Amino acid sequence: MPRWGMVIDLDKCNGCQACEVACRSENNIAVGGPQAAGESRTISWMRVQTEVEGEWPNLRARFVPQPCMHCDRPPCTLVCPVQATSRDSEGIISQIYARCIGCRYCANACPYTVKYFNWRRPSYPGSTVAGLNPDVSLRPVGVIEKCTFCHHRLQKARDVARAEKRPLREADYVPACSESCPTGAIVFGDLDDPDHRVAQLARDPRAFRLHEDLGTQPKVYYLAEQD
Amino acid sequence: MTDLEIVSRLPQDERVLLMPLVRTTKTFWRWAAVMAAISLWGLFAYAYQLRNGLGATGLNTPEYWGIYIICFVFFIGISHAGTLISAILRVANAEWRRSITRSAEFITVLVIGFGAIQPVLDLGRPDRVLNVMLHSQPFSPLLWDVMSIGLYFTASSVYLYVPMIPDLARIRDLGLRPRLLYWFLAIGYHDTPAARHTLERLISVLAVAVIPIAVSVHTVIGWIFALTLRPMWHSAIFGPYFVIGAIFSGIAALIIAMAILRRVYRLEAYFKDIHFNHMGLLLLVMSILWFYFTFAEHLTVWYGGEEAELATLYSKLYGAFWFPFWLMFATCFVIPFGLMARAKTRNVPGTVIASVAVVIGMWLERFNIVVPTSLHPRGEVAIAHYWPSWVELSIMAGTFAGFVLVYMIATKFFPIVSIWEIKEGREKSIEEVTERVSEYLPDDLEAVAL
Ligand code: SF4
Ligand code: SF4
């Protein structure tokens, strides 16, 4: 059984936000526009956080792309009263949009603030409608959504592999963010398969995870910058 | 004979206590109209929110919870007035309880409903609320809450109703209108010594049963916060802290209700100064306990010195939330303690002022728990703020008014002071208490054969 995970090399990330854009169009994320931004209600499953350190002129910017960490011990699933969010057997934290009652308890329980609520009916400007991804369902108003590691791509890749009567290969399943990253900072794969690059990188001495001390056991690793 | 004539001819207790059922003043109608108007406005605001989604509120990321959850904790807290206080006083055989238990129990039962709807108002998908039953996830504290509040509502309704049966039977026998209602509710009770004995046995069992249920309710509400990893929510003290806070605000609400009832229904003879004095003493004890818990909680956070916890703590002590925080401190501790510690100010105006302060303060306490932590997540997110929208404020006003309205209506159908318990007090208690006290006294050594 694979255990899907991600390694993000902070040395390679240059803050271009291609992953954010790729995620948006891959996952049909609604366009909130300036209104949502002003109200702090923007949805962005992948978010490139900028951290500035030091004092001028010795500044140092650091970019930390943050998707859902797909915790192995997720605090968000335990609190959901209707099991609309849960960890599947391969470690992906799923959301059932049709069941969620919109209590936002999971959003409060997530220490990474990566669960997004649909405060308003999601809107898609006319020009974007033709580009919507038919593999990803649109969310209704009033439910929580978040990064799914592009789970639909896994399903597709499995189907293809099955049709071709061969096992799933590392390159078959790659989320949109990883695929679009021009510097190759985002590596994705099976953390338990020693042949996968993520499994090797996750053991790199530079590897760390966000808020490791909380015991959430995230499956998104970062590689610290080298000076 | 009209109902009014029937009641006017009764002896004092029954006459005074049944009068509100048969005579309604203009002032009553005026207030009822005001309350109904505010409630309707609240309903309208909710309809607006249903149409537009939660976007109509001032909530955002990361301020996922706001006024509704604050009011939820607040109202369920108020509901601890009744049952818990009345049950404790009953179990403790406190004789002065007789005239105040009924009004307290009514607060409980009527306010639970208004508290319980708050989380539903807060749902993004209220149309799916039944999923909580259909797809229950037993580890969610929210589910525990649904169960404990359901149980609490049932138990406290029974606990309100059973001690009311003799009064209902009396009203039925007097033939007051609506006759069918009283005939139905009195379930054929006749006040024989045997029936009375069974009833009292039942009441004492209920009084004991209702206490752990009430404690569990607010404990679980505290756990909703405490079982997350959020700074200043993740605290083992929250269960008991919420319970004492609930009792504190419950006592305050009861004092306010008693003062109003005493004035509008001329019940000075029943809600006496001594009752306010005793309730004031309870308030004093609770304000000290509140201080103790609050101090312990904040000291622990400060001493631990964890970065995320400190950010939240400092925002309360001298950051963005200094005003609600210190106002809470004044209204929950300084004012009630200052007034209630002195016998001179433990009179009706004194206790009422202290109680109003406490009710405001306990609302603010919940605000100070919900909002600062929400706005200080561990992860870096754009700094947001929270201003409740007109929709949230209207719904809150509507809920308050709705509660006052149903309470007013309840006083028009049910005696708000237990008639039979007062009578029993006059007839039996004096003797019983004398006997009880003499039991406590040391035995006369010469009379006891050694
Ligand atoms: S918002 Fe939806 S997914 Fe999150 S806890 Fe509530 S019901 Fe579950
Ligand atoms: S990062 Fe947050 S949303 Fe994702 S699994 Fe962990 S707790 Fe849940």
XYZ file of C-alpha atoms and ligand atoms in Angstrom:
693
model
C 0.000 0.000 0.000
C 1.570 3.328 -1.020
C 1.796 6.268 1.347
C 1.659 9.347 -0.840
C 3.765 12.298 0.166
C 5.592 15.346 -1.055
C 8.991 16.929 -0.611
C 9.461 20.627 -1.332
C 12.989 21.902 -1.728
C 13.078 25.430 -0.363
C 16.411 26.038 -2.020
C 14.816 25.562 -5.399
C 11.582 27.474 -4.822
C 11.872 30.965 -6.252
C 8.351 32.055 -5.302
C 6.988 32.124 -8.863
C 3.612 30.738 -7.734
C 3.191 28.562 -10.802
C 2.011 25.818 -8.444
C -0.769 28.053 -7.126
C -1.978 28.817 -10.618
C -1.721 25.224 -11.789
C -3.661 24.057 -8.738
C -6.354 26.643 -9.360
C -7.063 25.551 -12.879
C -6.589 21.850 -12.208
C -9.021 21.819 -9.287
C -11.646 24.295 -10.484
C -11.005 26.685 -7.633
C -13.543 29.478 -7.714
C -12.496 32.988 -8.568
C -13.206 35.160 -5.566
C -11.704 38.333 -6.931
C -10.813 41.475 -5.006
C -13.941 41.204 -2.866
C -12.902 37.824 -1.436
C -9.354 39.067 -0.999
C -10.553 42.126 0.895
C -12.694 39.969 3.164
C -9.895 37.445 3.712
C -11.931 34.703 2.103
C -9.685 33.718 -0.768
C -9.407 30.018 -1.534
C -6.005 28.690 -2.522
C -5.313 25.015 -1.932
C -1.647 25.647 -2.553
C -0.345 28.830 -0.981
C 3.172 30.188 -1.372
C 3.912 31.831 1.946
C 6.565 34.527 2.004
C 8.671 34.913 5.092
C 11.026 37.848 5.309
C 13.869 37.629 7.753
C 16.396 40.167 8.931
C 16.516 43.959 8.711
C 17.086 46.092 5.682
C 19.460 45.978 3.857
C 20.286 42.461 4.997
C 16.972 40.983 4.022
C 16.339 37.402 3.198
C 13.080 36.225 1.708
C 11.993 32.688 1.988
C 9.167 31.072 0.079
C 7.256 28.204 1.625
C 4.588 26.604 -0.574
C 1.888 25.178 1.682
C -0.678 22.632 0.566
C -2.607 20.411 2.978
C 0.056 18.417 4.810
C -1.977 15.185 4.585
C -1.116 14.410 8.170
C -0.816 10.769 9.150
C -2.396 11.702 12.446
C -4.729 14.448 11.241
C -6.436 16.515 13.941
C -8.978 17.690 11.369
C -10.644 14.338 10.663
C -11.207 13.363 14.256
C -13.447 16.332 15.012
C -15.735 16.108 11.978
C -19.206 15.134 13.239
C -20.269 13.541 9.946
C -17.038 11.987 8.697
C -16.964 14.277 5.691
C -13.203 14.394 5.948
C -11.104 11.305 6.573
C -7.800 9.618 5.862
C -7.996 6.980 3.136
C -5.934 3.806 3.152
C -3.147 5.445 1.118
C -2.850 8.395 3.479
C -4.685 11.014 1.438
C -7.045 13.196 3.479
C -10.275 13.391 1.522
C -13.272 15.718 1.648
C -16.825 14.671 0.833
C -18.451 17.881 -0.387
C -21.906 16.362 -0.553
C -21.898 15.389 3.091
C -20.119 18.305 4.802
C -22.479 20.345 6.948
C -20.187 23.351 6.972
C -19.515 23.563 10.705
C -15.869 24.511 10.069
C -14.726 22.504 13.049
C -12.058 20.799 10.921
C -10.834 24.186 9.736
C -10.355 25.251 13.329
C -8.678 21.999 14.252
C -6.103 22.130 11.437
C -2.918 23.724 12.783
C -1.805 24.709 9.268
C -4.899 26.750 8.309
C -5.179 25.054 4.950
C -8.889 24.249 4.983
C -10.941 26.711 3.008
C -14.601 27.491 3.408
C -16.972 28.495 0.633
C -18.440 31.599 2.248
C -20.196 32.543 -0.969
C -21.518 30.573 -3.924
C -18.381 29.798 -5.955
C -18.221 31.913 -9.085
C -16.531 31.239 -12.412
C -16.196 34.158 -14.815
C -17.494 33.273 -18.286
C -14.065 33.026 -19.819
C -12.973 30.342 -17.368
C -15.969 28.052 -17.743
C -14.661 26.353 -20.880
C -11.447 25.525 -19.051
C -13.025 23.789 -16.075
C -11.646 20.365 -15.359
C -14.335 17.701 -15.863
C -12.524 15.324 -13.502
C -12.998 17.538 -10.443
C -16.408 18.272 -8.971
C -17.461 21.860 -8.365
C -18.085 22.694 -4.718
C -21.385 24.119 -3.523
C -21.631 27.083 -1.170
C -21.200 26.345 2.542
C -18.704 23.475 2.499
C -15.029 23.040 3.281
C -12.490 22.223 0.593
C -8.739 21.732 0.501
C -5.855 20.134 -1.381
C -6.473 16.494 -2.308
C -3.035 15.743 -3.777
C -4.955 15.775 -7.090
C -6.541 12.498 -6.106
C -8.430 12.324 -9.409
C -5.092 11.989 -11.193
C -4.334 8.904 -9.138
C -7.625 7.319 -10.155
C -6.932 8.039 -13.800
C -3.370 6.787 -13.625
C -4.553 3.566 -11.994
C -7.113 3.004 -14.722
C -4.492 3.485 -17.413
C -2.024 1.192 -15.706
C -4.700 -1.444 -15.278
C -5.679 -1.173 -18.952
C -2.074 -1.548 -19.970
C -1.685 -4.436 -17.531
C 1.321 -2.998 -15.759
C 1.995 -1.690 -12.257
C 1.669 1.994 -11.460
C 4.941 3.824 -12.105
C 6.375 6.740 -10.230
C 5.882 9.133 -13.140
C 2.232 8.129 -13.643
C 0.821 10.059 -10.715
C 2.045 13.613 -10.236
C -0.122 16.428 -8.825
C -0.533 19.602 -10.869
C 1.647 21.731 -8.596
C 4.584 19.388 -8.852
C 4.164 19.039 -12.586
C 4.125 22.782 -13.150
C 7.041 23.782 -10.932
C 9.704 25.183 -13.296
C 12.566 24.518 -10.880
C 11.429 21.052 -9.917
C 11.187 22.041 -6.291
C 8.119 19.888 -5.623
C 8.686 16.149 -5.725
C 5.827 13.728 -5.253
C 5.534 9.994 -4.779
C 5.289 7.080 -2.391
C 7.103 7.717 0.863
C 7.273 3.999 1.624
C 8.800 2.962 -1.692
C 12.606 3.253 -1.450
C 12.815 3.579 -5.235
C 10.763 6.756 -5.275
C 12.639 10.050 -5.094
C 10.422 11.402 -2.315
C 11.316 8.495 -0.082
C 14.998 9.270 -0.523
C 14.623 13.034 -0.157
C 12.475 12.679 2.958
C 15.487 11.034 4.601
C 17.798 13.854 3.572
C 19.442 15.595 6.540
C 17.882 18.858 5.349
C 14.381 17.437 5.584
C 11.976 18.843 8.158
C 8.233 19.201 8.527
C 6.096 22.098 9.716
C 5.119 22.013 13.390
C 6.600 18.585 13.774
C 6.284 18.967 17.538
C 2.492 18.857 17.335
C 2.516 15.184 16.509
C 0.372 15.525 13.407
C 2.927 13.584 11.337
C 2.591 15.555 8.095
C 3.458 13.842 4.807
C 4.716 17.061 3.247
C 8.438 17.459 3.887
C 10.582 20.503 3.274
C 14.272 20.637 2.498
C 15.842 23.483 4.429
C 17.846 26.109 2.555
C 21.592 25.825 2.682
C 23.560 28.940 3.355
C -67.692 33.722 37.229
C -64.705 34.934 35.243
C -61.230 33.588 35.886
C -60.268 36.910 37.437
C -63.101 36.671 39.965
C -62.210 33.108 40.838
C -58.621 34.055 41.518
C -59.471 37.252 43.422
C -61.356 35.204 45.993
C -58.551 32.810 46.779
C -56.346 33.007 49.876
C -53.140 35.053 49.647
C -50.611 32.632 48.144
C -52.871 31.378 45.414
C -54.345 34.798 44.733
C -51.027 36.562 44.297
C -49.300 33.770 42.422
C -52.153 32.964 40.044
C -52.970 36.585 39.299
C -50.509 36.871 36.375
C -52.354 33.999 34.703
C -55.655 35.820 34.603
C -54.762 39.484 34.403
C -52.572 40.959 31.691
C -51.554 44.589 31.852
C -50.990 46.984 28.990
C -47.313 47.177 29.851
C -47.067 43.457 29.283
C -48.510 43.763 25.797
C -46.254 46.661 25.003
C -43.120 44.774 25.989
C -44.341 41.649 24.272
C -44.841 43.649 21.085
C -41.344 45.096 21.276
C -39.815 41.669 21.875
C -41.854 40.109 19.084
C -40.746 42.846 16.689
C -37.070 42.298 17.498
C -37.467 38.526 17.156
C -39.113 38.948 13.779
C -36.267 41.178 12.672
C -33.864 38.438 13.739
C -35.867 35.915 11.717
C -35.679 38.182 8.710
C -31.915 38.432 9.117
C -31.688 34.656 9.204
C -33.782 34.359 6.061
C -31.342 36.761 4.440
C -28.430 34.617 5.568
C -30.109 31.470 4.233
C -30.429 33.080 0.827
C -26.924 34.467 0.704
C -24.928 31.879 2.573
C -22.538 32.583 5.410
C -20.957 35.243 3.227
C -23.527 37.508 4.855
C -21.606 37.303 8.132
C -18.348 39.005 9.013
C -16.557 35.660 9.341
C -13.492 34.842 7.294
C -10.333 32.776 7.186
C -9.100 32.168 9.907
C -11.999 33.590 11.912
C -14.185 30.586 11.218
C -16.355 30.956 14.313
C -17.885 34.139 15.654
C -21.021 35.534 17.240
C -23.091 32.378 16.813
C -20.640 30.157 18.623
C -20.122 32.817 21.304
C -23.888 32.985 21.817
C -24.115 29.215 21.809
C -21.740 28.932 24.739
C -23.367 31.930 26.402
C -26.977 30.736 26.220
C -26.234 27.185 27.214
C -24.302 28.731 30.099
C -27.328 30.755 31.197
C -29.370 27.582 31.129
C -27.335 26.294 34.050
C -29.263 28.752 36.142
C -32.120 26.771 36.653
C -31.701 23.225 36.874
C -28.335 23.205 38.463
C -29.025 25.870 41.076
C -32.467 24.640 41.871
C -31.295 21.038 41.982
C -28.362 21.831 44.244
C -30.511 23.869 46.584
C -33.098 21.112 46.686
C -30.569 18.391 47.334
C -28.981 20.561 50.022
C -32.392 21.056 51.645
C -31.972 24.821 51.474
C -35.367 26.040 52.637
C -35.025 29.474 51.040
C -35.151 27.838 47.624
C -38.925 27.340 47.707
C -39.987 30.507 45.953
C -37.168 30.699 43.418
C -36.774 27.217 41.961
C -39.622 27.423 39.456
C -38.457 30.668 37.846
C -34.955 29.216 37.584
C -36.135 25.991 35.979
C -38.129 27.960 33.427
C -35.003 29.878 32.428
C -33.213 26.607 31.868
C -35.776 24.935 29.690
C -36.596 27.996 27.617
C -33.043 29.140 27.007
C -31.664 25.732 25.973
C -33.601 25.847 22.747
C -32.221 29.275 21.887
C -28.724 28.062 22.694
C -29.080 24.838 20.756
C -30.115 26.583 17.544
C -26.965 28.729 17.501
C -24.649 26.095 16.014
C -27.322 25.407 13.409
C -27.412 29.107 12.523
C -23.661 28.811 12.138
C -23.758 25.901 9.666
C -22.752 26.438 6.090
C -25.302 23.791 5.113
C -28.199 23.886 7.560
C -30.145 21.753 5.069
C -27.823 18.875 5.927
C -28.072 19.112 9.681
C -29.583 15.619 9.816
C -26.289 14.201 8.565
C -25.224 14.444 12.183
C -27.624 11.550 12.839
C -27.219 9.760 9.513
C -23.431 9.766 9.354
C -22.458 10.212 12.996
C -18.763 10.124 13.676
C -18.517 9.107 17.330
C -15.158 10.780 17.988
C -16.375 14.278 17.236
C -16.933 16.430 20.332
C -19.664 18.126 18.337
C -21.574 14.867 18.307
C -21.122 14.453 22.060
C -22.551 17.906 22.360
C -25.651 17.087 20.376
C -26.228 14.124 22.659
C -25.572 15.850 25.957
C -27.693 18.872 25.080
C -30.506 16.605 23.949
C -30.352 14.705 27.207
C -30.100 17.908 29.197
C -33.130 19.399 27.510
C -35.177 16.286 28.173
C -34.072 15.964 31.787
C -34.589 19.595 32.659
C -38.003 19.677 30.992
C -39.063 16.732 33.117
C -37.497 18.392 36.127
C -39.503 21.542 35.443
C -42.703 19.681 34.760
C -42.887 17.140 37.569
C -42.707 19.647 40.451
C -45.356 21.692 38.655
C -47.974 18.936 38.582
C -49.674 19.765 41.915
C -50.040 23.398 40.857
C -51.400 22.373 37.485
C -53.908 20.094 39.214
C -54.990 22.951 41.433
C -55.474 25.233 38.438
C -57.462 22.502 36.716
C -59.666 22.153 39.780
C -60.224 25.900 39.887
C -61.327 25.705 36.259
C -59.055 28.395 34.823
C -58.773 28.715 31.078
C -57.521 27.168 28.837
C -59.118 24.261 30.667
C -58.039 21.595 28.217
C -54.380 22.537 28.609
C -54.429 22.275 32.385
C -56.563 19.131 32.324
C -54.064 17.550 29.965
C -50.944 18.674 31.797
C -52.252 17.696 35.237
C -52.469 14.067 34.037
C -55.166 13.216 36.520
C -53.148 14.091 39.594
C -54.997 14.380 42.871
C -53.256 15.811 45.834
C -53.507 12.930 48.300
C -50.734 12.290 50.850
C -49.767 9.120 48.953
C -49.571 10.949 45.634
C -47.606 13.740 47.206
C -45.197 11.249 48.710
C -44.545 9.572 45.330
C -44.115 12.963 43.721
C -41.553 14.103 46.242
C -39.623 10.881 45.875
C -39.567 11.402 42.128
C -38.438 15.014 42.488
C -35.540 14.082 44.714
C -34.376 11.418 42.264
C -34.622 13.882 39.382
C -32.762 16.576 41.294
C -29.855 14.237 41.811
C -29.915 12.940 38.225
C -29.981 16.356 36.633
C -26.768 17.595 38.269
C -24.267 15.337 36.457
C -26.136 15.890 33.206
C -25.855 19.662 33.547
C -22.171 19.368 34.427
C -21.556 17.174 31.400
C -23.200 19.658 29.045
C -20.865 22.533 29.662
C -17.864 20.286 30.062
C -18.417 18.968 26.573
C -18.843 22.507 25.257
C -15.485 23.352 26.795
C -14.011 20.291 25.123
C -15.106 21.473 21.692
C -12.361 24.027 22.073
C -9.985 22.163 24.327
C -9.678 19.106 22.093
C -8.176 21.090 19.246
C -4.496 21.986 19.160
C -5.158 25.711 19.072
C -3.209 28.040 21.354
C -5.217 28.886 24.476
C -7.975 26.441 23.560
C -5.971 23.314 24.150
C -6.334 23.378 27.913
C -7.316 20.714 30.399
C -8.954 23.285 32.629
C -11.592 24.157 30.039
C -14.191 21.575 31.105
C -14.467 22.741 34.723
C -13.783 26.365 33.750
C -16.800 26.328 31.458
C -18.976 24.694 34.095
C -18.264 27.315 36.745
C -18.645 30.072 34.153
C -22.019 28.634 33.227
C -23.239 28.515 36.805
C -21.905 32.022 37.368
C -23.848 33.500 34.454
C -26.846 31.339 35.352
C -27.051 32.785 38.852
C -26.753 36.301 37.453
C -29.518 35.686 34.928
C -31.749 34.297 37.658
C -31.201 37.341 39.882
C -32.181 39.649 37.019
C -35.262 37.567 36.268
C -36.291 37.570 39.937
C -35.903 41.327 40.198
C -38.056 41.882 37.136
C -40.709 39.363 38.174
C -40.854 40.830 41.654
C -41.519 44.236 40.243
C -43.969 43.509 37.467
C -46.040 40.896 39.302
C -45.739 42.476 42.739
C -44.012 39.456 44.232
C -42.082 41.341 46.908
C -43.448 38.971 49.514
C -42.025 35.967 47.672
C -38.741 37.218 46.300
C -37.588 38.840 49.496
C -34.456 40.801 50.241
C -33.099 37.742 51.962
C -33.343 35.792 48.704
C -31.325 38.423 46.924
C -28.844 38.413 49.771
C -28.404 34.651 49.519
C -28.183 34.689 45.736
C -25.682 37.527 46.081
C -23.552 35.319 48.308
C -23.634 32.572 45.686
C -22.608 35.154 43.101
C -19.732 36.210 45.334
C -18.473 32.662 45.667
C -18.712 32.121 41.930
C -16.887 35.357 41.110
C -14.021 34.264 43.348
C -13.968 30.855 41.679
C -14.044 32.539 38.287
C -11.050 34.641 39.222
C -9.203 31.588 40.466
C -9.785 29.643 37.262
C -9.004 32.582 35.001
C -5.822 33.346 36.863
C -4.684 29.726 36.826
C -5.389 29.466 33.110
C -3.528 32.605 32.108
C -0.603 32.031 34.433
C -0.037 28.587 32.971
C -0.014 29.969 29.461
C 2.373 32.779 30.337
C 4.762 30.609 32.292
C 4.868 27.971 29.572
C 6.010 30.694 27.235
C 5.194 28.882 24.020
C 5.392 31.319 21.124
C 1.951 30.768 19.619
C 0.281 30.734 23.032
C 1.995 33.950 24.062
C 0.934 35.726 20.884
C -2.680 34.970 21.772
C -2.217 35.850 25.433
C -0.537 39.180 24.751
C -3.209 40.136 22.249
C -5.639 39.873 25.147
C -3.542 41.505 27.821
C -2.398 44.537 25.859
C -2.882 43.872 22.148
C -5.897 44.157 19.898
C -8.219 42.632 22.489
C -7.205 44.534 25.589
C -10.536 46.280 25.823
C -12.856 43.242 25.816
C -10.389 41.437 28.056
C -10.116 44.026 30.779
C -13.796 44.885 30.521
C -14.475 41.215 31.139
C -12.188 41.289 34.139
C -14.015 44.281 35.566
C -17.495 42.900 34.944
C -16.810 39.323 35.987
C -14.714 40.044 39.023
C -14.154 43.627 40.173
C -17.791 44.755 40.082
C -19.514 41.622 41.431
C -16.820 41.037 44.030
C -16.805 44.643 45.145
C -20.578 44.780 45.469
C -21.274 41.328 46.849
C -18.519 41.265 49.432
C -20.274 43.966 51.427
C -23.513 43.160 53.201
C -24.752 46.703 52.587
C -24.665 46.365 48.810
C -26.037 42.837 48.806
C -29.540 44.267 48.414
C -31.814 44.233 45.399
C -30.215 47.082 43.399
C -26.730 45.901 44.324
C -27.272 42.305 43.240
C -29.007 43.411 40.056
C -26.139 45.707 39.066
C -23.639 42.958 39.810
C -25.701 40.464 37.819
C -26.014 42.671 34.770
C -22.254 43.124 34.884
C -21.719 39.384 35.136
C -24.036 38.591 32.241
C -22.181 41.079 30.030
C -18.856 39.866 31.347
C -19.618 36.230 30.670
C -20.603 37.039 27.097
C -17.299 38.840 26.750
C -15.469 35.892 28.264
C -16.716 33.684 25.455
C -15.775 36.368 22.961
C -12.285 36.457 24.446
C -12.020 32.699 24.143
C -13.328 32.354 20.594
C -11.984 35.356 18.697
C -8.360 35.989 19.770
C -7.423 32.342 19.347
C -9.121 32.180 15.951
C -7.173 35.177 14.749
C -3.854 33.713 15.933
C -3.381 30.457 14.071
C -0.004 28.771 14.209
C 0.522 29.026 10.484
C 1.222 32.380 8.917
C -1.915 33.736 7.308
C -2.742 37.218 6.206
C -3.676 39.207 9.291
C -7.431 39.348 9.386
C -9.917 41.024 11.652
C -13.446 40.231 12.648
C -16.328 42.625 12.631
C -19.719 40.948 13.017
C -22.110 41.934 10.227
C -25.596 43.363 10.714
C -26.941 39.865 10.068
C -25.095 38.350 13.000
C -25.980 41.202 15.331
C -29.652 41.109 14.305
C -29.856 37.381 14.845
C -28.234 37.791 18.247
C -30.710 40.507 19.211
C -33.542 38.355 17.897
C -32.419 35.433 20.021
C -32.297 37.532 23.174
C -35.703 39.019 22.465
C -37.134 35.637 21.569
C -36.034 34.221 24.893
C -37.519 37.139 26.856
C -40.755 36.768 24.895
C -41.235 33.065 25.555
C -40.357 33.614 29.203
C -42.992 36.342 29.424
C -45.539 34.062 27.798
C -44.644 31.224 30.151
C -45.415 33.430 33.164
C -48.893 33.915 31.724
C -49.691 30.222 31.685
C -47.811 28.812 34.639
C -47.343 30.108 38.191
C -43.768 31.339 38.281
C -43.516 30.552 41.982
C -44.365 27.067 43.142
C -47.593 27.416 45.112
C -47.635 24.018 46.728
C -44.039 24.262 47.819
C -44.690 27.603 49.485
C -47.679 26.114 51.259
C -45.688 23.105 52.259
C -43.032 25.447 53.579
C -45.585 27.237 55.722
C -47.190 24.035 56.959
C -44.375 21.565 57.410
C -40.912 23.024 57.064
C -40.735 25.095 60.197
C -41.316 22.000 62.243
C -38.926 19.942 60.159
C -36.165 22.483 60.364
C -36.508 22.782 64.126
C -36.270 19.044 64.354
C -33.286 18.928 62.009
C -31.398 21.597 63.923
C -32.021 19.885 67.217
C -30.563 16.757 65.662
C -27.308 18.577 64.978
C -26.976 19.771 68.559
C -24.895 17.775 71.024
C -26.849 15.243 72.993
C -27.719 15.928 76.583
C -25.280 13.576 78.295
C -27.434 12.952 81.274
C -30.400 11.944 79.203
C -28.400 9.465 77.153
C -27.694 6.286 79.062
C -23.974 5.681 78.690
S -16.879 21.649 7.998
Fe -17.509 19.786 6.935
S -15.702 18.515 6.817
Fe -15.268 20.123 8.311
S -15.830 19.225 10.304
Fe -17.641 20.289 9.585
S -18.793 18.759 8.464
Fe -16.732 17.939 8.697
S -2.763 19.804 7.134
Fe -4.661 20.349 8.141
S -6.240 19.748 6.669
Fe -4.367 18.714 6.039
S -4.523 16.704 7.072
Fe -3.323 18.036 8.418
S -4.852 18.860 9.827
Fe -5.968 18.033 8.090
